[in-house]
Short mmCIF file of C-alpha atoms and ligand atoms in Angstrom, two decimals:
data_model
loop_
_atom_site.label_atom_id
_atom_site.label_comp_id
_atom_site.label_asym_id
_atom_site.label_seq_id
_atom_site.Cartn_x
_atom_site.Cartn_y
_atom_site.Cartn_z
CA MET A 1326 0.00 0.00 0.00
CA ASN A 1327 0.97 3.61 -0.60
CA ALA A 1328 1.28 6.23 2.16
CA PRO A 1329 -2.11 6.64 3.89
CA VAL A 1330 -4.41 9.56 3.09
CA LYS A 1331 -6.80 10.98 5.65
CA ILE A 1332 -10.44 11.10 4.66
CA ALA A 1333 -12.98 13.17 6.58
CA SER A 1334 -16.48 11.77 7.11
CA ALA A 1335 -18.84 11.96 4.12
CA ALA A 1336 -22.07 10.89 5.80
CA ALA A 1337 -22.81 14.08 7.74
CA GLU A 1338 -22.10 16.19 4.70
CA ALA A 1339 -24.47 14.08 2.62
CA ALA A 1340 -27.33 14.60 5.08
CA ASP A 1341 -26.75 18.37 5.06
CA VAL A 1342 -26.69 18.73 1.32
CA LEU A 1343 -29.69 16.47 0.71
CA LYS A 1344 -31.71 18.58 3.15
CA ARG A 1345 -30.57 21.76 1.46
CA LEU A 1346 -31.64 20.36 -1.89
CA GLY A 1347 -35.07 19.64 -0.45
CA VAL A 1348 -34.96 15.84 -0.78
CA PRO A 1349 -37.51 14.53 1.76
CA GLU A 1350 -35.70 12.67 4.53
CA SER A 1351 -38.17 9.80 4.29
CA LEU A 1352 -36.70 8.98 0.85
CA TRP A 1353 -33.14 8.43 2.04
CA THR A 1354 -33.56 7.15 5.57
CA GLY A 1355 -35.12 3.96 6.88
CA GLY A 1356 -34.94 2.09 3.56
CA ASN A 1357 -33.63 -1.37 2.78
CA ARG A 1358 -30.77 -0.32 0.50
CA PRO A 1359 -27.63 1.17 2.04
CA VAL A 1360 -25.84 3.80 -0.03
CA ARG A 1361 -22.11 3.93 0.45
CA SER A 1362 -19.86 6.84 -0.29
CA PRO A 1363 -16.78 5.70 -2.21
CA VAL A 1364 -15.04 8.74 -0.70
CA SER A 1365 -14.94 7.39 2.86
CA GLY A 1366 -16.58 3.99 2.51
CA GLU A 1367 -19.29 5.04 4.98
CA VAL A 1368 -22.97 4.32 4.59
CA MET A 1369 -24.58 7.72 3.95
CA ALA A 1370 -28.21 6.80 3.58
CA HIS A 1371 -30.72 3.99 3.26
CA VAL A 1372 -33.01 4.32 0.27
CA HIS A 1373 -36.14 2.32 -0.46
CA ASP A 1374 -36.32 -0.10 -3.36
CA THR A 1375 -39.36 0.52 -5.52
CA PRO A 1376 -41.67 -2.51 -5.37
CA VAL A 1377 -42.15 -4.01 -8.83
CA ALA A 1378 -45.90 -3.26 -8.66
CA GLU A 1379 -45.05 0.38 -8.06
CA VAL A 1380 -42.84 0.37 -11.19
CA ASP A 1381 -45.93 -0.52 -13.18
CA ALA A 1382 -47.91 2.23 -11.45
CA ALA A 1383 -45.19 4.80 -12.23
CA ILE A 1384 -45.18 3.76 -15.89
CA GLN A 1385 -48.98 3.91 -16.06
CA ARG A 1386 -48.87 7.43 -14.58
CA ALA A 1387 -46.20 8.39 -17.07
CA HIS A 1388 -48.29 7.00 -19.90
CA ALA A 1389 -51.32 8.96 -18.73
CA ALA A 1390 -49.07 12.05 -18.64
CA PHE A 1391 -47.92 11.25 -22.20
CA LEU A 1392 -51.50 11.38 -23.50
CA LYS A 1393 -51.67 14.99 -22.29
CA TRP A 1394 -48.07 16.11 -22.75
CA ARG A 1395 -48.05 15.19 -26.46
CA ASN A 1396 -50.69 17.88 -27.04
CA VAL A 1397 -48.65 20.62 -25.39
CA PRO A 1398 -46.80 22.65 -28.07
CA ALA A 1399 -43.12 21.74 -28.10
CA PRO A 1400 -41.85 25.27 -27.30
CA ARG A 1401 -44.09 25.25 -24.22
CA ARG A 1402 -42.61 21.88 -23.26
CA GLY A 1403 -39.25 23.57 -23.72
CA GLU A 1404 -40.25 26.10 -21.10
CA LEU A 1405 -40.34 23.33 -18.49
CA VAL A 1406 -36.81 22.31 -19.45
CA ARG A 1407 -35.73 25.96 -19.30
CA LEU A 1408 -37.08 26.23 -15.75
CA PHE A 1409 -35.30 23.02 -14.82
CA GLY A 1410 -32.05 24.46 -16.19
CA GLU A 1411 -32.54 27.47 -13.90
CA GLU A 1412 -32.95 25.17 -10.88
CA LEU A 1413 -29.74 23.40 -11.89
CA ARG A 1414 -27.90 26.70 -12.15
CA ALA A 1415 -29.08 27.72 -8.68
CA ALA A 1416 -28.22 24.37 -7.10
CA LYS A 1417 -25.10 23.60 -9.14
CA ALA A 1418 -22.67 23.41 -6.23
CA ASP A 1419 -25.00 21.35 -4.06
CA LEU A 1420 -25.87 18.82 -6.72
CA ALA A 1421 -22.19 18.56 -7.63
CA LYS A 1422 -21.49 17.86 -3.96
CA VAL A 1423 -23.84 14.87 -4.04
CA VAL A 1424 -22.08 13.66 -7.20
CA THR A 1425 -18.75 13.88 -5.39
CA LEU A 1426 -20.00 12.11 -2.28
CA GLU A 1427 -21.82 9.36 -4.15
CA ALA A 1428 -19.71 8.80 -7.28
CA GLY A 1429 -16.35 10.03 -5.91
CA LYS A 1430 -15.69 12.67 -8.60
CA ILE A 1431 -13.27 15.49 -7.88
CA VAL A 1432 -14.99 18.86 -7.39
CA SER A 1433 -14.17 20.26 -10.81
CA GLU A 1434 -15.46 17.17 -12.62
CA ALA A 1435 -18.60 17.03 -10.47
CA LEU A 1436 -19.30 20.68 -11.30
CA GLY A 1437 -18.61 19.83 -14.94
CA GLU A 1438 -21.17 17.08 -14.80
CA VAL A 1439 -23.87 19.47 -13.58
CA GLN A 1440 -22.74 21.98 -16.21
CA GLU A 1441 -23.30 19.27 -18.81
CA MET A 1442 -26.89 19.00 -17.54
CA ILE A 1443 -27.33 22.77 -17.84
CA ASP A 1444 -25.88 22.69 -21.35
CA ILE A 1445 -28.26 19.98 -22.53
CA CYS A 1446 -31.19 21.88 -21.03
CA ASP A 1447 -30.21 24.98 -23.02
CA TYR A 1448 -29.79 22.82 -26.10
CA ALA A 1449 -33.18 21.19 -25.62
CA VAL A 1450 -34.91 24.55 -25.15
CA GLY A 1451 -33.59 25.66 -28.55
CA LEU A 1452 -34.47 22.30 -30.02
CA SER A 1453 -38.05 22.67 -28.83
CA ARG A 1454 -38.50 25.17 -31.70
CA GLN A 1455 -36.57 23.10 -34.23
CA LEU A 1456 -38.24 19.71 -34.32
CA PHE A 1457 -38.52 19.82 -38.05
CA GLY A 1458 -39.55 17.37 -40.76
CA LEU A 1459 -38.69 17.30 -44.44
CA THR A 1460 -40.88 17.93 -47.45
CA LEU A 1461 -39.93 15.51 -50.20
CA ALA A 1462 -40.42 15.50 -53.94
CA THR A 1463 -43.27 13.26 -55.01
CA GLU A 1464 -43.65 11.54 -58.37
CA ARG A 1465 -47.39 12.17 -58.46
CA PRO A 1466 -48.92 15.41 -59.76
CA ASP A 1467 -50.86 17.56 -57.29
CA HIS A 1468 -49.49 15.65 -54.33
CA ARG A 1469 -47.31 16.63 -51.43
CA MET A 1470 -45.12 14.31 -49.38
CA MET A 1471 -43.66 15.21 -46.02
CA GLU A 1472 -42.48 13.87 -42.71
CA THR A 1473 -44.03 14.70 -39.39
CA TRP A 1474 -42.35 13.92 -36.08
CA HIS A 1475 -44.60 12.99 -33.20
CA PRO A 1476 -43.99 12.26 -29.51
CA LEU A 1477 -43.17 8.60 -28.93
CA GLY A 1478 -44.32 7.68 -25.43
CA VAL A 1479 -42.72 6.89 -22.09
CA VAL A 1480 -38.92 6.74 -22.20
CA GLY A 1481 -37.17 4.39 -19.78
CA ILE A 1482 -33.72 5.59 -18.73
CA ILE A 1483 -31.19 3.30 -17.08
CA SER A 1484 -28.08 5.16 -16.02
CA ALA A 1485 -24.67 4.16 -14.70
CA PHE A 1486 -22.86 5.29 -11.55
CA ASN A 1487 -20.08 7.14 -13.33
CA PHE A 1488 -22.24 9.88 -14.84
CA PRO A 1489 -25.03 9.59 -12.31
CA VAL A 1490 -26.99 12.66 -13.45
CA ALA A 1491 -25.64 13.99 -16.77
CA VAL A 1492 -26.54 10.91 -18.79
CA TRP A 1493 -30.10 11.02 -17.47
CA SER A 1494 -30.35 14.66 -18.49
CA TRP A 1495 -29.09 14.01 -22.05
CA ASN A 1496 -32.04 11.69 -22.41
CA SER A 1497 -34.68 13.42 -20.35
CA ALA A 1498 -34.15 17.00 -21.59
CA LEU A 1499 -34.57 15.81 -25.16
CA ALA A 1500 -37.37 13.38 -24.34
CA LEU A 1501 -39.37 16.04 -22.52
CA VAL A 1502 -39.26 18.56 -25.36
CA CYS A 1503 -40.05 15.74 -27.78
CA GLY A 1504 -43.21 15.09 -25.77
CA ASP A 1505 -42.14 12.02 -23.82
CA PRO A 1506 -42.35 11.46 -20.05
CA CYS A 1507 -39.40 9.64 -18.43
CA VAL A 1508 -39.04 6.85 -15.90
CA TRP A 1509 -35.52 6.67 -14.55
CA LYS A 1510 -33.74 3.75 -12.98
CA PRO A 1511 -30.42 5.08 -11.67
CA SER A 1512 -27.51 2.80 -10.80
CA GLU A 1513 -27.98 1.04 -7.45
CA LYS A 1514 -24.72 2.75 -6.49
CA THR A 1515 -25.99 6.28 -7.04
CA PRO A 1516 -29.66 6.69 -6.07
CA LEU A 1517 -29.09 9.87 -4.04
CA THR A 1518 -28.04 11.96 -7.03
CA ALA A 1519 -31.22 10.77 -8.75
CA LEU A 1520 -33.41 11.72 -5.80
CA ALA A 1521 -31.72 15.12 -5.60
CA THR A 1522 -32.23 15.69 -9.33
CA GLN A 1523 -35.87 14.69 -9.08
CA ALA A 1524 -36.35 17.18 -6.20
CA LEU A 1525 -34.96 19.94 -8.45
CA PHE A 1526 -37.14 18.82 -11.32
CA GLU A 1527 -40.18 18.99 -9.08
CA ARG A 1528 -39.34 22.61 -8.26
CA ALA A 1529 -39.32 23.36 -11.99
CA LEU A 1530 -42.65 21.56 -12.35
CA ALA A 1531 -44.19 23.67 -9.59
CA LYS A 1532 -43.06 26.85 -11.35
CA PHE A 1533 -44.30 25.60 -14.71
CA GLY A 1534 -47.75 25.15 -13.25
CA ASP A 1535 -49.88 22.93 -15.44
CA ALA A 1536 -47.73 19.94 -16.36
CA PRO A 1537 -49.46 16.58 -16.10
CA GLU A 1538 -48.59 14.44 -13.12
CA GLY A 1539 -46.12 11.64 -13.69
CA LEU A 1540 -43.86 13.33 -16.26
CA SER A 1541 -40.75 12.16 -14.45
CA ALA A 1542 -40.32 9.31 -12.00
CA VAL A 1543 -37.38 7.67 -10.27
CA ILE A 1544 -37.48 3.96 -9.57
CA ILE A 1545 -34.84 2.41 -7.36
CA GLY A 1546 -33.67 -1.16 -7.15
CA GLY A 1547 -31.78 -4.02 -8.71
CA ARG A 1548 -32.31 -6.27 -11.67
CA ASP A 1549 -36.01 -6.97 -11.04
CA VAL A 1550 -36.82 -3.26 -11.11
CA GLY A 1551 -34.79 -2.83 -14.29
CA GLU A 1552 -36.54 -5.75 -15.93
CA ALA A 1553 -39.96 -4.43 -15.01
CA LEU A 1554 -39.05 -1.23 -16.86
CA VAL A 1555 -37.44 -2.96 -19.85
CA ASP A 1556 -40.33 -5.39 -20.33
CA HIS A 1557 -43.19 -2.91 -19.92
CA PRO A 1558 -45.36 -2.63 -23.05
CA LYS A 1559 -46.02 1.05 -22.39
CA VAL A 1560 -42.34 1.94 -22.69
CA PRO A 1561 -41.51 2.22 -26.41
CA LEU A 1562 -37.89 3.29 -25.87
CA VAL A 1563 -35.31 2.34 -23.27
CA SER A 1564 -32.04 4.23 -23.18
CA ALA A 1565 -29.52 2.24 -21.18
CA THR A 1566 -25.98 3.20 -20.23
CA GLY A 1567 -23.63 0.72 -18.58
CA SER A 1568 -21.62 -2.40 -19.22
CA THR A 1569 -21.76 -4.54 -22.33
CA ALA A 1570 -23.04 -7.35 -20.09
CA MET A 1571 -25.98 -5.17 -19.08
CA GLY A 1572 -26.64 -4.31 -22.73
CA ARG A 1573 -26.64 -7.98 -23.68
CA ALA A 1574 -29.38 -8.53 -21.10
CA VAL A 1575 -31.42 -5.45 -22.03
CA GLY A 1576 -31.10 -5.49 -25.84
CA PRO A 1577 -32.72 -8.87 -26.57
CA ARG A 1578 -35.58 -8.19 -24.14
CA LEU A 1579 -36.38 -4.99 -25.98
CA ALA A 1580 -36.03 -6.70 -29.35
CA GLN A 1581 -38.41 -9.40 -28.19
CA ARG A 1582 -41.19 -6.86 -27.92
CA PHE A 1583 -39.95 -4.64 -30.78
CA ALA A 1584 -39.23 -1.71 -28.51
CA ARG A 1585 -36.47 0.74 -29.34
CA ALA A 1586 -33.11 0.38 -27.64
CA LEU A 1587 -30.64 3.20 -27.26
CA LEU A 1588 -27.54 1.55 -25.85
CA GLU A 1589 -24.37 3.22 -24.56
CA LEU A 1590 -22.16 0.37 -23.41
CA GLY A 1591 -18.48 -0.35 -22.98
CA GLY A 1592 -15.61 1.52 -24.54
CA ASN A 1593 -11.97 0.62 -24.99
CA ASN A 1594 -10.74 3.91 -26.27
CA ALA A 1595 -7.37 4.49 -27.84
CA ALA A 1596 -5.08 7.34 -28.80
CA ILE A 1597 -2.24 7.41 -31.28
CA ILE A 1598 0.81 9.61 -30.71
CA ALA A 1599 2.27 10.27 -34.14
CA PRO A 1600 5.80 11.48 -34.91
CA THR A 1601 4.70 15.09 -35.51
CA ALA A 1602 2.50 15.31 -32.39
CA ASP A 1603 2.81 18.32 -30.10
CA LEU A 1604 4.04 16.27 -27.19
CA ASP A 1605 3.23 18.74 -24.42
CA LEU A 1606 -0.34 19.00 -25.61
CA ALA A 1607 -0.52 15.23 -26.07
CA LEU A 1608 0.76 14.63 -22.56
CA ARG A 1609 -1.99 16.80 -21.07
CA GLY A 1610 -4.62 15.21 -23.29
CA VAL A 1611 -3.52 11.71 -22.37
CA ALA A 1612 -3.24 12.49 -18.65
CA PHE A 1613 -6.80 13.82 -18.40
CA ALA A 1614 -8.33 11.16 -20.62
CA ALA A 1615 -6.58 8.26 -18.88
CA MET A 1616 -6.45 9.32 -15.22
CA GLY A 1617 -9.45 11.69 -14.99
CA THR A 1618 -12.54 10.37 -13.19
CA ALA A 1619 -10.16 7.69 -11.85
CA GLY A 1620 -10.43 5.91 -15.18
CA GLN A 1621 -14.17 5.44 -14.77
CA ARG A 1622 -15.58 7.15 -17.87
CA CYS A 1623 -16.96 5.21 -20.80
CA THR A 1624 -14.66 7.44 -22.82
CA THR A 1625 -11.56 6.93 -20.63
CA LEU A 1626 -8.36 6.44 -22.60
CA ARG A 1627 -7.33 2.82 -22.08
CA ARG A 1628 -4.89 2.11 -24.95
CA LEU A 1629 -2.08 4.27 -26.24
CA PHE A 1630 -0.09 3.65 -29.42
CA VAL A 1631 3.11 5.70 -29.50
CA HIS A 1632 5.27 5.96 -32.61
CA GLU A 1633 8.60 4.23 -32.02
CA SER A 1634 10.54 7.45 -32.70
CA LYS A 1635 8.81 9.20 -29.79
CA TYR A 1636 8.23 6.26 -27.48
CA ASP A 1637 11.06 6.59 -24.96
CA GLY A 1638 10.70 10.32 -24.36
CA PHE A 1639 6.93 10.35 -24.27
CA VAL A 1640 6.59 7.33 -22.03
CA ALA A 1641 9.19 8.74 -19.63
CA ALA A 1642 7.15 11.97 -19.37
CA LEU A 1643 3.98 9.96 -18.86
CA LYS A 1644 5.56 7.88 -16.12
CA ALA A 1645 6.55 11.05 -14.31
CA ALA A 1646 2.98 12.38 -14.60
CA TYR A 1647 1.61 9.09 -13.29
CA ALA A 1648 4.04 9.00 -10.39
CA SER A 1649 3.18 12.52 -9.27
CA VAL A 1650 -0.59 12.79 -9.88
CA PRO A 1651 -2.33 13.64 -6.58
CA VAL A 1652 -4.62 10.80 -5.47
CA GLY A 1653 -6.91 11.41 -2.52
CA ASP A 1654 -10.06 12.91 -1.12
CA PRO A 1655 -11.98 14.25 -4.15
CA ARG A 1656 -13.34 17.11 -2.01
CA GLU A 1657 -9.88 18.56 -1.53
CA ALA A 1658 -8.52 21.20 -3.86
CA GLY A 1659 -5.54 19.78 -5.71
CA THR A 1660 -6.74 16.20 -5.87
CA LEU A 1661 -6.92 14.93 -9.44
CA VAL A 1662 -7.74 11.27 -8.86
CA GLY A 1663 -10.47 10.26 -6.43
CA PRO A 1664 -11.60 6.80 -5.35
CA LEU A 1665 -12.78 3.80 -7.31
CA ILE A 1666 -16.47 3.19 -6.86
CA ASP A 1667 -16.18 0.01 -4.76
CA ALA A 1668 -14.27 -3.13 -3.78
CA ALA A 1669 -15.36 -5.04 -6.89
CA SER A 1670 -13.89 -2.36 -9.07
CA PHE A 1671 -10.61 -2.50 -7.15
CA GLU A 1672 -10.49 -6.28 -7.52
CA ALA A 1673 -11.20 -6.09 -11.26
CA MET A 1674 -8.32 -3.65 -11.59
CA GLN A 1675 -5.90 -5.87 -9.68
CA LYS A 1676 -6.98 -8.88 -11.74
CA ALA A 1677 -6.36 -6.99 -14.99
CA LEU A 1678 -2.90 -5.92 -13.77
CA ALA A 1679 -2.06 -9.51 -12.84
CA ASP A 1680 -3.22 -10.68 -16.29
CA ALA A 1681 -1.15 -7.96 -17.93
CA ARG A 1682 1.95 -9.01 -15.98
CA ALA A 1683 1.36 -12.62 -16.95
CA ALA A 1684 1.20 -11.50 -20.59
CA GLY A 1685 4.58 -9.80 -20.27
CA GLY A 1686 3.37 -6.29 -19.37
CA LYS A 1687 5.56 -3.91 -17.37
CA VAL A 1688 3.30 -2.30 -14.76
CA HIS A 1689 4.04 1.12 -13.25
CA GLY A 1690 1.73 2.18 -10.40
CA GLY A 1691 -1.63 0.57 -9.70
CA GLU A 1692 -1.09 0.09 -5.95
CA ARG A 1693 -3.80 0.69 -3.41
CA VAL A 1694 -3.58 3.92 -1.43
CA ASP A 1695 -4.56 3.40 2.18
CA ALA A 1696 -7.65 5.43 3.04
CA GLY A 1697 -9.36 3.05 5.41
CA GLU A 1698 -10.73 -0.40 4.88
CA ASP A 1699 -13.87 0.45 2.93
CA ALA A 1700 -12.58 3.14 0.56
CA PHE A 1701 -10.69 2.08 -2.56
CA TYR A 1702 -8.11 4.54 -3.74
CA VAL A 1703 -5.43 3.49 -6.21
CA ARG A 1704 -2.53 5.03 -8.02
CA PRO A 1705 -3.32 5.00 -11.73
CA ALA A 1706 -1.43 2.33 -13.62
CA LEU A 1707 0.64 2.64 -16.77
CA VAL A 1708 1.33 -0.71 -18.38
CA GLU A 1709 3.87 -1.14 -21.17
CA MET A 1710 2.82 -4.00 -23.42
CA ASP A 1711 4.65 -5.62 -26.34
CA ALA A 1712 1.40 -6.64 -27.98
CA GLN A 1713 -2.33 -6.07 -27.77
CA THR A 1714 -3.16 -9.18 -25.75
CA ASP A 1715 -6.60 -10.26 -24.47
CA VAL A 1716 -6.42 -8.17 -21.31
CA VAL A 1717 -5.83 -5.05 -23.42
CA LYS A 1718 -8.86 -5.83 -25.56
CA ARG A 1719 -11.08 -6.07 -22.50
CA GLU A 1720 -12.58 -2.99 -20.84
CA THR A 1721 -11.53 -2.75 -17.19
CA PHE A 1722 -13.36 0.17 -15.59
CA ALA A 1723 -10.36 1.53 -13.69
CA PRO A 1724 -7.36 3.77 -14.35
CA ILE A 1725 -5.16 1.44 -16.39
CA LEU A 1726 -3.46 2.70 -19.54
CA TYR A 1727 -1.85 0.09 -21.78
CA VAL A 1728 0.97 1.58 -23.85
CA MET A 1729 2.24 0.04 -27.07
CA LYS A 1730 4.77 1.00 -29.72
CA TYR A 1731 3.96 1.32 -33.41
CA ARG A 1732 5.87 1.85 -36.62
CA ASP A 1733 3.29 2.29 -39.35
CA LEU A 1734 0.12 4.39 -38.96
CA GLU A 1735 -2.17 2.06 -40.90
CA GLU A 1736 -1.01 -0.75 -38.64
CA ALA A 1737 -1.73 1.38 -35.54
CA ILE A 1738 -5.22 2.19 -36.83
CA ALA A 1739 -5.83 -1.52 -37.46
CA LEU A 1740 -4.79 -2.28 -33.87
CA GLN A 1741 -6.91 0.51 -32.47
CA ASN A 1742 -9.92 -0.93 -34.32
CA ASP A 1743 -9.14 -4.52 -33.35
CA VAL A 1744 -11.21 -4.57 -30.16
CA PRO A 1745 -14.88 -5.46 -29.64
CA GLN A 1746 -15.80 -1.93 -28.49
CA GLY A 1747 -16.14 1.21 -30.63
CA LEU A 1748 -16.83 4.32 -28.58
CA SER A 1749 -14.08 6.90 -28.79
CA SER A 1750 -10.62 7.43 -30.26
CA SER A 1751 -8.07 10.09 -31.05
CA ILE A 1752 -4.84 10.88 -32.82
CA PHE A 1753 -2.23 13.46 -31.89
CA THR A 1754 -0.54 14.61 -35.06
CA ASN A 1755 0.36 17.77 -36.95
CA ASP A 1756 0.47 15.92 -40.24
CA MET A 1757 -2.69 16.75 -42.14
CA ARG A 1758 -2.64 13.52 -44.12
CA GLU A 1759 -2.49 11.45 -40.96
CA ALA A 1760 -5.29 13.43 -39.32
CA GLU A 1761 -7.55 13.06 -42.36
CA LEU A 1762 -6.74 9.37 -42.74
CA PHE A 1763 -7.63 8.79 -39.10
CA ILE A 1764 -11.10 10.29 -39.48
CA SER A 1765 -11.69 8.82 -42.95
CA ALA A 1766 -13.71 5.75 -43.91
CA ARG A 1767 -10.64 3.56 -43.44
CA GLY A 1768 -9.63 5.27 -40.23
CA SER A 1769 -11.06 4.93 -36.73
CA ASP A 1770 -14.18 2.75 -36.56
CA CYS A 1771 -15.49 4.51 -33.44
CA GLY A 1772 -18.50 6.76 -32.90
CA ILE A 1773 -16.10 9.50 -31.81
CA ALA A 1774 -12.80 10.19 -33.60
CA ASN A 1775 -10.81 13.22 -32.45
CA VAL A 1776 -7.67 14.99 -33.58
CA ASN A 1777 -5.32 16.61 -31.06
CA ILE A 1778 -7.67 16.16 -28.13
CA GLY A 1779 -8.14 13.03 -26.06
CA PRO A 1780 -11.06 10.63 -26.46
CA SER A 1781 -12.95 11.76 -23.34
CA GLY A 1782 -14.76 14.92 -22.31
CA ALA A 1783 -17.15 15.31 -25.25
CA GLU A 1784 -19.47 18.30 -25.30
CA ILE A 1785 -23.23 17.86 -25.69
CA GLY A 1786 -23.61 19.51 -29.11
CA GLY A 1787 -22.42 16.40 -30.95
CA ALA A 1788 -24.10 13.02 -31.06
CA PHE A 1789 -22.56 10.83 -28.37
CA GLY A 1790 -22.21 7.06 -28.69
CA GLY A 1791 -20.38 4.30 -30.46
CA GLU A 1792 -20.32 1.23 -32.64
CA LYS A 1793 -19.89 -2.54 -32.20
CA GLU A 1794 -20.22 -3.64 -28.56
CA THR A 1795 -20.69 -0.03 -27.51
CA GLY A 1796 -24.26 -0.55 -28.67
CA GLY A 1797 -24.86 1.86 -31.54
CA GLY A 1798 -27.01 4.41 -29.70
CA ARG A 1799 -26.56 8.16 -30.06
CA GLU A 1800 -27.50 10.65 -27.36
CA ALA A 1801 -27.25 14.41 -26.79
CA GLY A 1802 -26.69 16.69 -29.80
CA SER A 1803 -26.95 16.67 -33.60
CA ASP A 1804 -30.04 14.70 -34.67
CA SER A 1805 -30.12 12.38 -31.64
CA TRP A 1806 -33.57 13.77 -30.81
CA LYS A 1807 -35.06 11.64 -33.58
CA ALA A 1808 -34.72 8.55 -31.38
CA TYR A 1809 -37.27 10.06 -29.01
CA MET A 1810 -39.93 10.69 -31.64
CA ARG A 1811 -41.85 8.66 -34.15
CA ARG A 1812 -41.73 9.63 -37.79
CA ALA A 1813 -44.83 9.63 -39.96
CA THR A 1814 -44.58 9.97 -43.71
CA ASN A 1815 -47.60 11.84 -45.03
CA THR A 1816 -48.69 11.96 -48.66
CA LEU A 1817 -51.46 14.44 -49.45
CA ASN A 1818 -53.40 14.56 -52.70
CA TYR A 1819 -54.84 17.96 -53.59
CA GLY A 1820 -55.82 16.97 -57.15
CA LYS A 1821 -58.95 15.47 -58.59
CA THR A 1822 -57.46 12.23 -59.89
CA LEU A 1823 -55.80 9.30 -58.16
CA PRO A 1824 -52.50 8.54 -59.90
CA LEU A 1825 -50.86 5.50 -58.34
CA ALA A 1826 -47.17 5.36 -57.56
CA GLN A 1827 -44.88 3.36 -59.84
CA GLY A 1828 -47.43 3.85 -62.65
CA VAL A 1829 -49.58 1.02 -61.36
CA SER A 1830 -52.98 0.83 -63.00
CA PHE A 1831 -55.96 -0.42 -61.02
CA GLU A 1832 -59.17 0.62 -62.75
CA ILE A 1833 -62.33 -0.59 -61.12
CA LYS A 1834 -65.48 -0.60 -63.20
CA PRO A 1835 -67.93 1.99 -61.95
CA ALA A 1836 -71.20 0.43 -60.79
CA PRO A 1837 -73.72 0.35 -63.70
C1 UN1 B 518 -19.83 8.22 -19.80
O1 UN1 B 518 -18.72 7.96 -19.37
O2 UN1 B 518 -20.80 7.47 -19.60
O3 UN1 B 518 -17.34 12.47 -23.15
C2 UN1 B 518 -20.16 9.46 -20.50
C3 UN1 B 518 -17.29 12.36 -21.93
C4 UN1 B 518 -18.49 12.81 -21.13
C5 UN1 B 518 -19.50 11.74 -21.05
C6 UN1 B 518 -19.02 10.40 -20.65
N1 UN1 B 518 -19.04 13.99 -21.73
O4 UN1 B 518 -16.32 11.92 -21.35
#
């Protein structure tokens, strides 16, 4: 173990901030499910699992709300999201505090997460006046063909611990302006952030005035609660963020009943450091992407391919950054790496490091930092590998960066693509040909491909998501809103004859 760090209690702070945020005490005390803070390992609260019958009731209420909400003009629906954004602005520091206490994020990243919620609210407000359809050329005279986008129905949202509130907001802000109520199942590890967010949403609802009841609900629990949401016939879309294993369970169930699935699953993101890279910039990009959020982002940088001509110098600089990065209490100014979420995560990390060693990897860092028995702090690990072995191809949700050498760029791109996941990727280069190749059709196969920035930390304006085992869903910006609406193609005849498409003739004899 590394030198011990001292961690102040998190539980008392949690109670204070939840009260300040107006979360009724009955929701986070006296329940069956303990909520641990990864910061100190203490139990902060006991929340109540939602009985499966109550999941059905929440969905029925949401469906009843849908029947009304779909008639409210979209810009008016946007007004509710605008009001919610105002609540988020006012409570930014407090909600970020709950994120820190429950998910272990450092203060700046927790504030960033709430900022991401504010950003998507602003985006959705604008979008509420831009839900447009196309008018298309028709082959028939005196006809018009167009597309109309309609509200879809109740959206189920399953979110992960690592972005305990932002990912919900990417979905819900869009869903609400699109006319869809939301039922949210947060990670079992982070129910308090969900309850706090719901309390803020309720304030916005009160200011809005005449929204139907049941527009947003939080359901808490394990697999049975998730399944009740996924299997419910009144939920036409489920957006689920989490592991590939979770997606493999959720996807087929949705397919079984022909519901829509928006999946954001595992990533195994890579960066390439090319010979012309600005190495100072690359070092900062790599450090944030690989060590930020203690390696617990879907977009975390997990694989690095360094050109052989730059390998020794760049890896030496990286090692120094890894050796000196401050690990500790995420509430303290100066800390850059907070805790892992729990013991299982720590064990998965140690197992991956053992596998990497067995495969010939040279491990730097990765040791546990003593912060008491129930809190799991680690030094981020840098692992030099000769080849991309099985352990490198697997996503381990912890701060491990596998570093490999490359000679030829096409070969490096092939290696970067040779994993089951396809979320995010980047190249550091000042060679225009290399940059363009990387983002071309024969370049990165990921949903996100960046040049001279790391693979993590995307802003909400773009569509977020990835290919292959990442699940194929797209959330947040661009045209992601279309997933939350149903498209109707309308053909209108304003003529006096009935020409059939494709020149088909079907003349019935008029009655004599
Ligand atoms: C996630 O880890 O689930 O691009 C989402 C990023 C963040 C979102 C990550 N904006 O890193």
